[in-house]
PDB file of C-alpha atoms and ligand atoms in Angstrom:
ATOM      1  CA  MET B  69     -81.344 136.808 113.621  1.00  0.00           C
ATOM      2  CA  GLY B  70     -80.052 137.697 117.072  1.00  0.00           C
ATOM      3  CA  LEU B  71     -81.653 140.301 119.206  1.00  0.00           C
ATOM      4  CA  PHE B  72     -78.889 142.857 118.847  1.00  0.00           C
ATOM      5  CA  SER B  73     -77.043 142.024 115.669  1.00  0.00           C
ATOM      6  CA  LYS B  74     -77.736 142.029 111.981  1.00  0.00           C
ATOM      7  CA  GLU B  75     -78.074 138.772 110.162  1.00  0.00           C
ATOM      8  CA  ILE B  76     -74.847 136.812 109.682  1.00  0.00           C
ATOM      9  CA  LYS B  77     -74.799 135.273 106.237  1.00  0.00           C
ATOM     10  CA  THR B  78     -71.182 134.792 105.337  1.00  0.00           C
ATOM     11  CA  MET B  79     -67.913 133.859 106.989  1.00  0.00           C
ATOM     12  CA  GLU B  80     -66.891 137.521 106.607  1.00  0.00           C
ATOM     13  CA  ASP B  81     -69.985 138.585 108.533  1.00  0.00           C
ATOM     14  CA  LEU B  82     -69.169 136.055 111.234  1.00  0.00           C
ATOM     15  CA  TYR B  83     -65.568 137.256 111.411  1.00  0.00           C
ATOM     16  CA  LEU B  84     -66.599 140.890 111.713  1.00  0.00           C
ATOM     17  CA  HIS B  85     -69.164 139.989 114.341  1.00  0.00           C
ATOM     18  CA  ALA B  86     -66.485 138.225 116.402  1.00  0.00           C
ATOM     19  CA  LEU B  87     -64.239 141.285 116.185  1.00  0.00           C
ATOM     20  CA  GLN B  88     -67.074 143.552 117.293  1.00  0.00           C
ATOM     21  CA  ASP B  89     -67.895 141.141 120.101  1.00  0.00           C
ATOM     22  CA  ILE B  90     -64.373 141.210 121.559  1.00  0.00           C
ATOM     23  CA  TYR B  91     -64.172 144.993 121.037  1.00  0.00           C
ATOM     24  CA  TYR B  92     -67.236 145.371 123.237  1.00  0.00           C
ATOM     25  CA  ALA B  93     -65.946 142.743 125.688  1.00  0.00           C
ATOM     26  CA  GLU B  94     -62.576 144.475 126.165  1.00  0.00           C
ATOM     27  CA  GLN B  95     -64.320 147.734 126.981  1.00  0.00           C
ATOM     28  CA  GLN B  96     -66.489 146.064 129.610  1.00  0.00           C
ATOM     29  CA  ILE B  97     -63.411 144.301 131.005  1.00  0.00           C
ATOM     30  CA  LEU B  98     -61.567 147.606 131.263  1.00  0.00           C
ATOM     31  CA  ARG B  99     -64.364 148.986 133.405  1.00  0.00           C
ATOM     32  CA  SER B 100     -64.562 145.967 135.639  1.00  0.00           C
ATOM     33  CA  LEU B 101     -60.787 145.955 136.140  1.00  0.00           C
ATOM     34  CA  ASP B 102     -61.196 149.300 137.907  1.00  0.00           C
ATOM     35  CA  GLU B 103     -63.552 147.633 140.364  1.00  0.00           C
ATOM     36  CA  MET B 104     -61.233 144.664 140.801  1.00  0.00           C
ATOM     37  CA  ILE B 105     -58.297 146.976 141.528  1.00  0.00           C
ATOM     38  CA  GLU B 106     -60.403 148.705 144.142  1.00  0.00           C
ATOM     39  CA  LYS B 107     -61.521 145.477 145.796  1.00  0.00           C
ATOM     40  CA  ALA B 108     -58.248 143.520 145.793  1.00  0.00           C
ATOM     41  CA  THR B 109     -56.232 143.543 149.002  1.00  0.00           C
ATOM     42  CA  ASN B 110     -53.111 141.561 148.153  1.00  0.00           C
ATOM     43  CA  ARG B 111     -50.548 144.029 146.811  1.00  0.00           C
ATOM     44  CA  GLU B 112     -49.260 141.694 144.136  1.00  0.00           C
ATOM     45  CA  LEU B 113     -52.805 141.100 142.953  1.00  0.00           C
ATOM     46  CA  THR B 114     -53.535 144.824 142.765  1.00  0.00           C
ATOM     47  CA  LYS B 115     -50.321 145.217 140.786  1.00  0.00           C
ATOM     48  CA  ALA B 116     -51.285 142.404 138.413  1.00  0.00           C
ATOM     49  CA  PHE B 117     -54.748 143.922 137.837  1.00  0.00           C
ATOM     50  CA  LYS B 118     -53.239 147.369 137.221  1.00  0.00           C
ATOM     51  CA  ALA B 119     -50.745 145.945 134.725  1.00  0.00           C
ATOM     52  CA  HIS B 120     -53.515 144.112 132.937  1.00  0.00           C
ATOM     53  CA  LYS B 121     -55.604 147.256 132.819  1.00  0.00           C
ATOM     54  CA  ALA B 122     -52.776 148.951 130.902  1.00  0.00           C
ATOM     55  CA  HIS B 123     -52.602 145.920 128.604  1.00  0.00           C
ATOM     56  CA  THR B 124     -56.346 146.064 128.057  1.00  0.00           C
ATOM     57  CA  GLU B 125     -56.131 149.707 126.980  1.00  0.00           C
ATOM     58  CA  ASN B 126     -53.522 148.706 124.397  1.00  0.00           C
ATOM     59  CA  GLN B 127     -55.644 145.751 123.314  1.00  0.00           C
ATOM     60  CA  ILE B 128     -58.568 148.066 122.597  1.00  0.00           C
ATOM     61  CA  ASP B 129     -56.246 150.263 120.497  1.00  0.00           C
ATOM     62  CA  ARG B 130     -55.015 147.175 118.672  1.00  0.00           C
ATOM     63  CA  LEU B 131     -58.576 146.176 117.843  1.00  0.00           C
ATOM     64  CA  GLY B 132     -59.136 149.683 116.502  1.00  0.00           C
ATOM     65  CA  GLN B 133     -56.140 149.153 114.228  1.00  0.00           C
ATOM     66  CA  ALA B 134     -57.510 145.752 113.183  1.00  0.00           C
ATOM     67  CA  PHE B 135     -60.812 147.331 112.084  1.00  0.00           C
ATOM     68  CA  GLU B 136     -58.864 149.946 110.179  1.00  0.00           C
ATOM     69  CA  LEU B 137     -56.734 147.338 108.409  1.00  0.00           C
ATOM     70  CA  LEU B 138     -59.933 145.616 107.330  1.00  0.00           C
ATOM     71  CA  GLY B 139     -61.449 148.873 106.112  1.00  0.00           C
ATOM     72  CA  GLU B 140     -64.120 148.786 108.796  1.00  0.00           C
ATOM     73  CA  LYS B 141     -65.154 151.322 111.428  1.00  0.00           C
ATOM     74  CA  PRO B 142     -64.367 150.211 115.008  1.00  0.00           C
ATOM     75  CA  LYS B 143     -67.665 149.152 116.488  1.00  0.00           C
ATOM     76  CA  GLY B 144     -68.777 146.937 119.350  1.00  0.00           C
ATOM     77  CA  THR B 145     -71.669 144.548 119.480  1.00  0.00           C
ATOM     78  CA  SER B 146     -73.323 143.348 122.643  1.00  0.00           C
ATOM     79  CA  CYS B 147     -71.658 140.219 124.062  1.00  0.00           C
ATOM     80  CA  PRO B 148     -73.910 138.401 126.540  1.00  0.00           C
ATOM     81  CA  ALA B 149     -71.100 135.982 127.425  1.00  0.00           C
ATOM     82  CA  ILE B 150     -68.792 138.635 128.864  1.00  0.00           C
ATOM     83  CA  ASP B 151     -71.727 140.466 130.445  1.00  0.00           C
ATOM     84  CA  GLY B 152     -72.580 137.231 132.258  1.00  0.00           C
ATOM     85  CA  LEU B 153     -69.034 136.553 133.440  1.00  0.00           C
ATOM     86  CA  LEU B 154     -68.625 140.099 134.743  1.00  0.00           C
ATOM     87  CA  LYS B 155     -72.054 140.110 136.354  1.00  0.00           C
ATOM     88  CA  GLU B 156     -71.257 136.901 138.188  1.00  0.00           C
ATOM     89  CA  ALA B 157     -67.892 138.288 139.314  1.00  0.00           C
ATOM     90  CA  LYS B 158     -69.624 141.345 140.706  1.00  0.00           C
ATOM     91  CA  SER B 159     -72.306 139.439 142.514  1.00  0.00           C
ATOM     92  CA  VAL B 160     -69.898 136.911 144.084  1.00  0.00           C
ATOM     93  CA  ALA B 161     -67.603 139.722 145.210  1.00  0.00           C
ATOM     94  CA  SER B 162     -70.482 141.577 146.825  1.00  0.00           C
ATOM     95  CA  ASP B 163     -71.315 138.470 148.888  1.00  0.00           C
ATOM     96  CA  ILE B 164     -67.827 138.234 150.419  1.00  0.00           C
ATOM     97  CA  SER B 165     -66.590 140.375 153.282  1.00  0.00           C
ATOM     98  CA  ASP B 166     -63.416 138.458 154.224  1.00  0.00           C
ATOM     99  CA  LYS B 167     -60.571 140.210 152.368  1.00  0.00           C
ATOM    100  CA  ALA B 168     -58.387 137.151 151.730  1.00  0.00           C
ATOM    101  CA  LEU B 169     -61.362 135.178 150.503  1.00  0.00           C
ATOM    102  CA  LEU B 170     -62.362 138.064 148.269  1.00  0.00           C
ATOM    103  CA  ASP B 171     -58.878 138.054 146.687  1.00  0.00           C
ATOM    104  CA  ALA B 172     -59.246 134.340 145.877  1.00  0.00           C
ATOM    105  CA  ALA B 173     -62.684 134.965 144.372  1.00  0.00           C
ATOM    106  CA  LEU B 174     -61.417 137.903 142.315  1.00  0.00           C
ATOM    107  CA  ILE B 175     -58.642 135.755 140.859  1.00  0.00           C
ATOM    108  CA  ALA B 176     -61.102 132.990 139.955  1.00  0.00           C
ATOM    109  CA  ALA B 177     -63.420 135.491 138.288  1.00  0.00           C
ATOM    110  CA  ALA B 178     -60.572 137.215 136.428  1.00  0.00           C
ATOM    111  CA  GLN B 179     -59.277 133.881 135.148  1.00  0.00           C
ATOM    112  CA  ALA B 180     -62.692 133.022 133.753  1.00  0.00           C
ATOM    113  CA  VAL B 181     -62.502 136.281 131.819  1.00  0.00           C
ATOM    114  CA  GLU B 182     -58.954 135.565 130.614  1.00  0.00           C
ATOM    115  CA  HIS B 183     -59.998 132.158 129.360  1.00  0.00           C
ATOM    116  CA  TYR B 184     -62.921 133.687 127.513  1.00  0.00           C
ATOM    117  CA  GLU B 185     -60.529 136.146 125.859  1.00  0.00           C
ATOM    118  CA  ILE B 186     -58.031 133.406 125.031  1.00  0.00           C
ATOM    119  CA  THR B 187     -60.659 131.362 123.194  1.00  0.00           C
ATOM    120  CA  ARG B 188     -61.962 134.406 121.305  1.00  0.00           C
ATOM    121  CA  TYR B 189     -58.544 135.622 120.221  1.00  0.00           C
ATOM    122  CA  GLY B 190     -57.521 132.097 119.225  1.00  0.00           C
ATOM    123  CA  THR B 191     -60.490 131.896 116.873  1.00  0.00           C
ATOM    124  CA  LEU B 192     -59.977 135.429 115.582  1.00  0.00           C
ATOM    125  CA  ILE B 193     -56.326 134.765 114.766  1.00  0.00           C
ATOM    126  CA  THR B 194     -57.229 131.657 112.774  1.00  0.00           C
ATOM    127  CA  TRP B 195     -60.030 133.468 110.951  1.00  0.00           C
ATOM    128  CA  SER B 196     -57.778 136.486 110.313  1.00  0.00           C
ATOM    129  CA  ARG B 197     -55.252 134.261 108.594  1.00  0.00           C
ATOM    130  CA  GLN B 198     -57.922 132.539 106.523  1.00  0.00           C
ATOM    131  CA  ILE B 199     -60.304 135.303 105.537  1.00  0.00           C
ATOM    132  CA  GLY B 200     -59.105 138.531 107.148  1.00  0.00           C
ATOM    133  CA  SER B 201     -55.564 139.763 107.028  1.00  0.00           C
ATOM    134  CA  GLY B 202     -52.195 138.441 108.127  1.00  0.00           C
ATOM    135  CA  ALA B 203     -51.433 141.843 109.635  1.00  0.00           C
ATOM    136  CA  VAL B 204     -54.522 141.582 111.850  1.00  0.00           C
ATOM    137  CA  ALA B 205     -53.504 138.072 112.875  1.00  0.00           C
ATOM    138  CA  LYS B 206     -50.108 139.416 113.941  1.00  0.00           C
ATOM    139  CA  LEU B 207     -51.659 142.207 115.997  1.00  0.00           C
ATOM    140  CA  LEU B 208     -54.014 139.826 117.747  1.00  0.00           C
ATOM    141  CA  GLN B 209     -51.161 137.425 118.481  1.00  0.00           C
ATOM    142  CA  ILE B 210     -49.604 140.117 120.661  1.00  0.00           C
ATOM    143  CA  THR B 211     -52.864 140.401 122.567  1.00  0.00           C
ATOM    144  CA  LEU B 212     -53.264 136.642 122.910  1.00  0.00           C
ATOM    145  CA  LYS B 213     -49.794 136.441 124.417  1.00  0.00           C
ATOM    146  CA  GLU B 214     -50.742 139.111 126.961  1.00  0.00           C
ATOM    147  CA  GLU B 215     -53.953 137.301 127.893  1.00  0.00           C
ATOM    148  CA  LYS B 216     -52.095 134.038 128.422  1.00  0.00           C
ATOM    149  CA  ALA B 217     -49.441 135.777 130.498  1.00  0.00           C
ATOM    150  CA  ALA B 218     -52.128 137.426 132.639  1.00  0.00           C
ATOM    151  CA  ASP B 219     -53.800 134.072 133.209  1.00  0.00           C
ATOM    152  CA  LYS B 220     -50.488 132.474 134.185  1.00  0.00           C
ATOM    153  CA  ARG B 221     -49.647 135.320 136.571  1.00  0.00           C
ATOM    154  CA  LEU B 222     -53.024 134.921 138.296  1.00  0.00           C
ATOM    155  CA  SER B 223     -52.526 131.163 138.660  1.00  0.00           C
ATOM    156  CA  GLU B 224     -49.118 131.738 140.213  1.00  0.00           C
ATOM    157  CA  LEU B 225     -50.475 134.311 142.646  1.00  0.00           C
ATOM    158  CA  ALA B 226     -53.341 132.054 143.669  1.00  0.00           C
ATOM    159  CA  GLN B 227     -51.100 129.064 144.186  1.00  0.00           C
ATOM    160  CA  ALA B 228     -48.241 130.871 145.902  1.00  0.00           C
ATOM    161  CA  LYS B 229     -50.143 133.089 148.306  1.00  0.00           C
ATOM    162  CA  VAL B 230     -53.768 133.977 147.944  1.00  0.00           C
ATOM    163  CA  ASN B 231     -55.478 130.582 148.207  1.00  0.00           C
ATOM    164  CA  ALA B 232     -53.586 129.535 151.337  1.00  0.00           C
ATOM    165  CA  LYS B 233     -54.463 132.809 153.039  1.00  0.00           C
ATOM    166  CA  ALA B 234     -58.105 132.500 152.037  1.00  0.00           C
ATOM    167  CA  ALA B 235     -58.287 128.950 153.395  1.00  0.00           C
ATOM    168  CA  LYS B 236     -57.073 129.936 156.889  1.00  0.00           C
TER     169      LYS B 236
HETATM  170 FE1  FE2 P  60     -58.118 141.651 126.942  1.00  0.00          FE
HETATM  171 FE1  FE2 P  61     -57.414 139.933 129.644  1.00  0.00          FE
END
């Protein structure tokens, strides 16, 4: 048994645990997006972070609906993976004073988070279809699309502007 969670015995337990894990993760991400918005200098990057913050708020609501559809109370469970990614992002950012370089680092850190979310939602959608509910799968598909779009937008920003400026 894990340190923070109850024993997982069935696929249903595992599924619920994964939902609780991403519910917690999204809330931590929402908080850290505030910091990223504050630290980013490039206007397009600030805009992208702000847009994704609004998406993240909707994603948390969607997860609440998913719990409801499954007859469960919305609840988070500690997720050491996201804690680690966000902790690293924070500590790297605090080591950088050059603004352009900081933008590049923020994008790299944010993309690590997006990829984490993409893998989690991918699994959750498959599990929803198999053992959860098709309606939950549909809801989470919307979120997955947003995460992929956010990742793509960050790649474009890095490639078009931010990296070149940081490398000067
Ligand atoms: Fe998200
Ligand atoms: Fe995201």
